[in-house]
Amino acid sequence: QELLGKAREVSLFYIQLKDLNLRERLTDRVERQWKDLAISGTSDYANNQAFNETMAAYVWVIAGLAIILGGVGMMNAQLMAVFERTREIGVLRAVGWSSRQVMLMILEETLLVSMAGGVIGVILGWLALSAVSSFTVIFGASTSSITPALIGQAFIVVIILGLVGGLYPAWRASRLQPVEALRYEGGSSGENVRRLPFGGMALQSLWQRTTRTALTLGVIGLTVGAIMALEAVLGGAAQSLTQMAFGSDAQILIRQADISDTSYSAIDEQIGKRIAAMPEVTSVSGIIFTAILLPDTGGFFIIQGYSPQEYAIHTFHIVSGETLTQNHQIILGKMMAETMHKEAGDTVVLNGIRYRVVGIYESNVGWEEMGGVMTMRDAQAFIGRPRKVTMYAVRLKNPGQAPALVERINQEMPEAHAALSGEFVDQMPDMQNSYGMMAGISFLAIVVGGLGVMNTMLMAVFERTREIGVLRAVGWRRRAILRQILQESLVLALLGGVAGIIIAFGLVFLMGMAPMVGEAFRPVWSAGVFIRALLVAVSLGLFGGVYPAYRATRLQPVEALRYE
């Protein structure tokens, strides 16, 4: 309680009943008498936590990305398998196999590969948890967390992946005509060759194999697009927080030191008074913010606490009514007022407490309109932290003294963490955690996408074995073959990067269509986002092209020329 600044308050109560039959009666009485409390059985408690729902959403976003990328990669691999076995399929059709039997055979193979990948994935997950739990504990994660239900979910994912990746190749295999399949000799026969009026061998080679190229472009585009969209949204969130700081004309922002999340920050008001007494300081404004779930809509309501007498509250532009003057009043963000259908003069009830709406405000920071502003004392009482604030915004007489004052505050007040306004957001543990999660998702996407590119280029080398043999026979050196395959891989990656940029804009547009969320978190498309996107695309090209290029250089001319 002392550490969190919540005197005489607890997070939850465990209740043991005298008689289990009294559970329903107790639940009814508690819900009727204390409307701001939530009561449930211990078995239901975990499922009712917003945190669990948020984490589950993250997991399924990652799983969805894996299904899409893995499914397209699987489809590419199975298409290449069908291509490689064209004659075999022709023989099966010639001896009496029906289109349906061929289709089922390819689907069964795809599902077997997926199930084998699922088994490997479970083993890798177990090994990863064993390694992590041996030196740290993250939310109690251990190998005991791998339950039969969790394994069942994993195999549902791989079955979906197998179906997504296998249906089209199986259908295409079933459409092969026996006579055409039997006389197939691999590669291009020279008939119906489509050539671009521009571009060298690399671009022409990709153009000749449109299906495989399109699938690989999809893998790269989805990988780059997902990473770009995440980075742009995170950049928008960081910019919004920075605008909040600069909107109050503060040169320094201060939060509690050594916290894992900014919402846990609780700075004693005595620290604010000590900082205000420093000769360099013009004003110190305390700020409180937290979020609650509205029972009617299920959406977030962001509560902000400001003192009506302090400078920082002037950042809110009142468009209707007036600003705060006393306790038990609230001003609503325009976005939230429209959602709740409230105007100046109405009342709102938050956790059973009534507040009179005295004004409606607009803000340059989107998420600040997703809630309301109440007085500092009301906010402290609401969150149960008397005489505590989340952060302080400090204005100086001479902004040039800010760096020296930041260092002085951090040395003299170890319980507080001060930072320049422009650096505060990057030092927030929330943003650092978000960047870490984005890096993890990006790494996973690059590995899966890179394997897809590698598979495509390996199949290209396999298909063009005779062509490579001819090139070696007429004098091409291994270095030239290596350069040719790498060039194709990089051209494919760069085209995929361009597709990824388009996909990223599409993903952000779809996100922006979500009520409130789209208006609150506007993406930031900086030059760095596009540069990193192209770097990711090039990394995918190199990751996927190096081994196939090396393998192509190992082909011996004579063996390659007599390859059937």
mmCIF file of C-alpha atoms in Angstrom, residues 201 468 471-472 475-487 549 552-553:
data_model
loop_
_atom_site.group_PDB
_atom_site.id
_atom_site.type_symbol
_atom_site.label_atom_id
_atom_site.label_comp_id
_atom_site.label_asym_id
_atom_site.label_seq_id
_atom_site.Cartn_x
_atom_site.Cartn_y
_atom_site.Cartn_z
ATOM 1 C CA MET A 201 17.387 -11.271 -66.623
ATOM 2 C CA ILE A 468 22.228 -22.683 -64.935
ATOM 3 C CA LEU A 471 25.209 -20.556 -68.419
ATOM 4 C CA ARG A 472 28.117 -22.358 -66.751
ATOM 5 C CA GLY A 475 31.529 -19.410 -69.549
ATOM 6 C CA TRP A 476 29.592 -17.929 -66.626
ATOM 7 C CA ARG A 477 31.614 -18.118 -63.448
ATOM 8 C CA ARG A 478 30.185 -19.065 -60.057
ATOM 9 C CA ARG A 479 30.370 -15.446 -58.959
ATOM 10 C CA ALA A 480 28.111 -14.419 -61.865
ATOM 11 C CA ILE A 481 25.559 -17.144 -60.978
ATOM 12 C CA LEU A 482 25.627 -16.031 -57.326
ATOM 13 C CA ARG A 483 25.106 -12.411 -58.356
ATOM 14 C CA GLN A 484 22.231 -13.350 -60.687
ATOM 15 C CA ILE A 485 20.255 -15.282 -58.037
ATOM 16 C CA LEU A 486 20.901 -12.651 -55.352
ATOM 17 C CA GLN A 487 19.838 -9.944 -57.789
ATOM 18 C CA ALA A 549 22.388 -18.488 -54.536
ATOM 19 C CA ALA A 552 23.171 -22.580 -57.460
ATOM 20 C CA THR A 553 26.934 -21.951 -57.575
#
